[in-house]
Amino acid sequence: DGTTAFDDTTGEVSGTWVLGRPPAATPGLLFYIMVDSVSATIDAVIAHGCDIVQPIGADAPEITARFKDPGGNVIGLYQQPTK
C-alpha cells in the first residue's frame, strides 16, 4: 500500500509509520528505544533537527533521555547500564 514499514532482525518487532496525524495535545503513550549510547544518539537527534526535552540524568541511575521529533511526538532513549 506504499506505507513505510519496519521489522527488527529477530522478527519480534514490526510496525508501520503513520503520517499526517497531529501530535497529541495531552500526554499519552511514551515509548523508549534501546540504543548503544544515549549520548551519541542525542548528538544524532540534534543533528537531524529534533529538540531534547529531557537530558541524560533526569532518571538516574537509569541512562535515559527524551526528544521531540519533527511531528511533536516525545520519544525516549534508553541505554542498558554496564556492570
PDB file of C-alpha atoms in Angstrom:
ATOM      1  CA  ASP A   1       0.000   0.000   0.000  1.00  0.00           C
ATOM      2  CA  GLY A   2       3.025   2.302  -0.152  1.00  0.00           C
ATOM      3  CA  THR A   3       3.494   2.845   3.586  1.00  0.00           C
ATOM      4  CA  THR A   4       6.912   2.687   5.170  1.00  0.00           C
ATOM      5  CA  ALA A   5       7.191  -0.301   7.491  1.00  0.00           C
ATOM      6  CA  PHE A   6       9.893  -1.656   9.753  1.00  0.00           C
ATOM      7  CA  ASP A   7      10.900  -5.030  11.176  1.00  0.00           C
ATOM      8  CA  ASP A   8      13.711  -5.979  13.536  1.00  0.00           C
ATOM      9  CA  THR A   9      16.254  -8.687  12.788  1.00  0.00           C
ATOM     10  CA  THR A  10      14.657 -11.178  15.189  1.00  0.00           C
ATOM     11  CA  GLY A  11      11.183 -10.906  13.705  1.00  0.00           C
ATOM     12  CA  GLU A  12       9.709  -9.941  17.089  1.00  0.00           C
ATOM     13  CA  VAL A  13       9.056  -6.249  16.388  1.00  0.00           C
ATOM     14  CA  SER A  14       7.182  -4.917  13.391  1.00  0.00           C
ATOM     15  CA  GLY A  15       5.317  -1.736  12.647  1.00  0.00           C
ATOM     16  CA  THR A  16       4.493   0.998  10.198  1.00  0.00           C
ATOM     17  CA  TRP A  17       4.825   4.766  10.211  1.00  0.00           C
ATOM     18  CA  VAL A  18       1.517   6.608  10.094  1.00  0.00           C
ATOM     19  CA  LEU A  19       1.887  10.116   8.710  1.00  0.00           C
ATOM     20  CA  GLY A  20      -0.368  13.158   8.685  1.00  0.00           C
ATOM     21  CA  ARG A  21      -1.610  12.869  12.258  1.00  0.00           C
ATOM     22  CA  PRO A  22      -1.309  15.837  14.619  1.00  0.00           C
ATOM     23  CA  PRO A  23       0.653  15.443  17.861  1.00  0.00           C
ATOM     24  CA  ALA A  24      -1.476  14.592  20.874  1.00  0.00           C
ATOM     25  CA  ALA A  25      -2.479  17.662  22.893  1.00  0.00           C
ATOM     26  CA  THR A  26      -2.181  15.718  26.144  1.00  0.00           C
ATOM     27  CA  PRO A  27       0.399  13.158  27.279  1.00  0.00           C
ATOM     28  CA  GLY A  28      -0.232   9.647  26.087  1.00  0.00           C
ATOM     29  CA  LEU A  29       1.985   6.745  25.128  1.00  0.00           C
ATOM     30  CA  LEU A  30       5.698   7.253  25.789  1.00  0.00           C
ATOM     31  CA  PHE A  31       7.975   4.579  24.408  1.00  0.00           C
ATOM     32  CA  TYR A  32      11.720   4.158  24.698  1.00  0.00           C
ATOM     33  CA  ILE A  33      14.182   2.974  22.081  1.00  0.00           C
ATOM     34  CA  MET A  34      17.136   0.981  23.437  1.00  0.00           C
ATOM     35  CA  VAL A  35      20.401   2.310  21.996  1.00  0.00           C
ATOM     36  CA  ASP A  36      24.092   1.523  22.494  1.00  0.00           C
ATOM     37  CA  SER A  37      24.835   5.109  23.568  1.00  0.00           C
ATOM     38  CA  VAL A  38      22.230   7.664  24.629  1.00  0.00           C
ATOM     39  CA  SER A  39      24.874  10.400  24.384  1.00  0.00           C
ATOM     40  CA  ALA A  40      25.783   9.564  20.772  1.00  0.00           C
ATOM     41  CA  THR A  41      22.116   9.181  19.849  1.00  0.00           C
ATOM     42  CA  ILE A  42      21.315  12.610  21.320  1.00  0.00           C
ATOM     43  CA  ASP A  43      24.013  14.099  19.083  1.00  0.00           C
ATOM     44  CA  ALA A  44      22.392  12.445  16.045  1.00  0.00           C
ATOM     45  CA  VAL A  45      18.900  13.531  17.119  1.00  0.00           C
ATOM     46  CA  ILE A  46      20.034  17.165  17.458  1.00  0.00           C
ATOM     47  CA  ALA A  47      21.873  16.978  14.113  1.00  0.00           C
ATOM     48  CA  HIS A  48      18.588  15.939  12.495  1.00  0.00           C
ATOM     49  CA  GLY A  49      16.713  18.932  13.896  1.00  0.00           C
ATOM     50  CA  CYS A  50      14.961  17.454  16.917  1.00  0.00           C
ATOM     51  CA  ASP A  51      14.798  19.031  20.380  1.00  0.00           C
ATOM     52  CA  ILE A  52      15.913  17.355  23.608  1.00  0.00           C
ATOM     53  CA  VAL A  53      13.103  17.662  26.167  1.00  0.00           C
ATOM     54  CA  GLN A  54      14.713  15.610  28.955  1.00  0.00           C
ATOM     55  CA  PRO A  55      18.505  15.378  29.139  1.00  0.00           C
ATOM     56  CA  ILE A  56      20.528  12.442  30.417  1.00  0.00           C
ATOM     57  CA  GLY A  57      20.441  12.232  34.201  1.00  0.00           C
ATOM     58  CA  ALA A  58      16.809  13.056  34.899  1.00  0.00           C
ATOM     59  CA  ASP A  59      16.011   9.366  35.548  1.00  0.00           C
ATOM     60  CA  ALA A  60      19.317   8.500  37.275  1.00  0.00           C
ATOM     61  CA  PRO A  61      20.559   5.903  37.863  1.00  0.00           C
ATOM     62  CA  GLU A  62      18.839   4.820  34.631  1.00  0.00           C
ATOM     63  CA  ILE A  63      20.507   6.157  31.471  1.00  0.00           C
ATOM     64  CA  THR A  64      17.693   7.826  29.562  1.00  0.00           C
ATOM     65  CA  ALA A  65      16.806  10.969  27.634  1.00  0.00           C
ATOM     66  CA  ARG A  66      13.770  12.162  25.701  1.00  0.00           C
ATOM     67  CA  PHE A  67      13.446  14.116  22.492  1.00  0.00           C
ATOM     68  CA  LYS A  68      10.657  15.663  20.469  1.00  0.00           C
ATOM     69  CA  ASP A  69      10.520  14.530  16.839  1.00  0.00           C
ATOM     70  CA  PRO A  70       9.607  16.908  13.973  1.00  0.00           C
ATOM     71  CA  GLY A  71       5.952  15.899  14.358  1.00  0.00           C
ATOM     72  CA  GLY A  72       5.918  16.918  18.027  1.00  0.00           C
ATOM     73  CA  ASN A  73       5.931  13.385  19.467  1.00  0.00           C
ATOM     74  CA  VAL A  74       8.084  12.753  22.548  1.00  0.00           C
ATOM     75  CA  ILE A  75      10.266   9.633  22.281  1.00  0.00           C
ATOM     76  CA  GLY A  76      12.528   8.196  24.977  1.00  0.00           C
ATOM     77  CA  LEU A  77      16.023   6.773  24.619  1.00  0.00           C
ATOM     78  CA  TYR A  78      17.356   4.072  26.947  1.00  0.00           C
ATOM     79  CA  GLN A  79      20.864   2.686  27.364  1.00  0.00           C
ATOM     80  CA  GLN A  80      21.491  -0.610  29.142  1.00  0.00           C
ATOM     81  CA  PRO A  81      23.849   0.121  32.061  1.00  0.00           C
ATOM     82  CA  THR A  82      27.201  -1.631  32.030  1.00  0.00           C
ATOM     83  CA  LYS A  83      28.210  -3.641  35.065  1.00  0.00           C
TER      84      LYS A  83
END
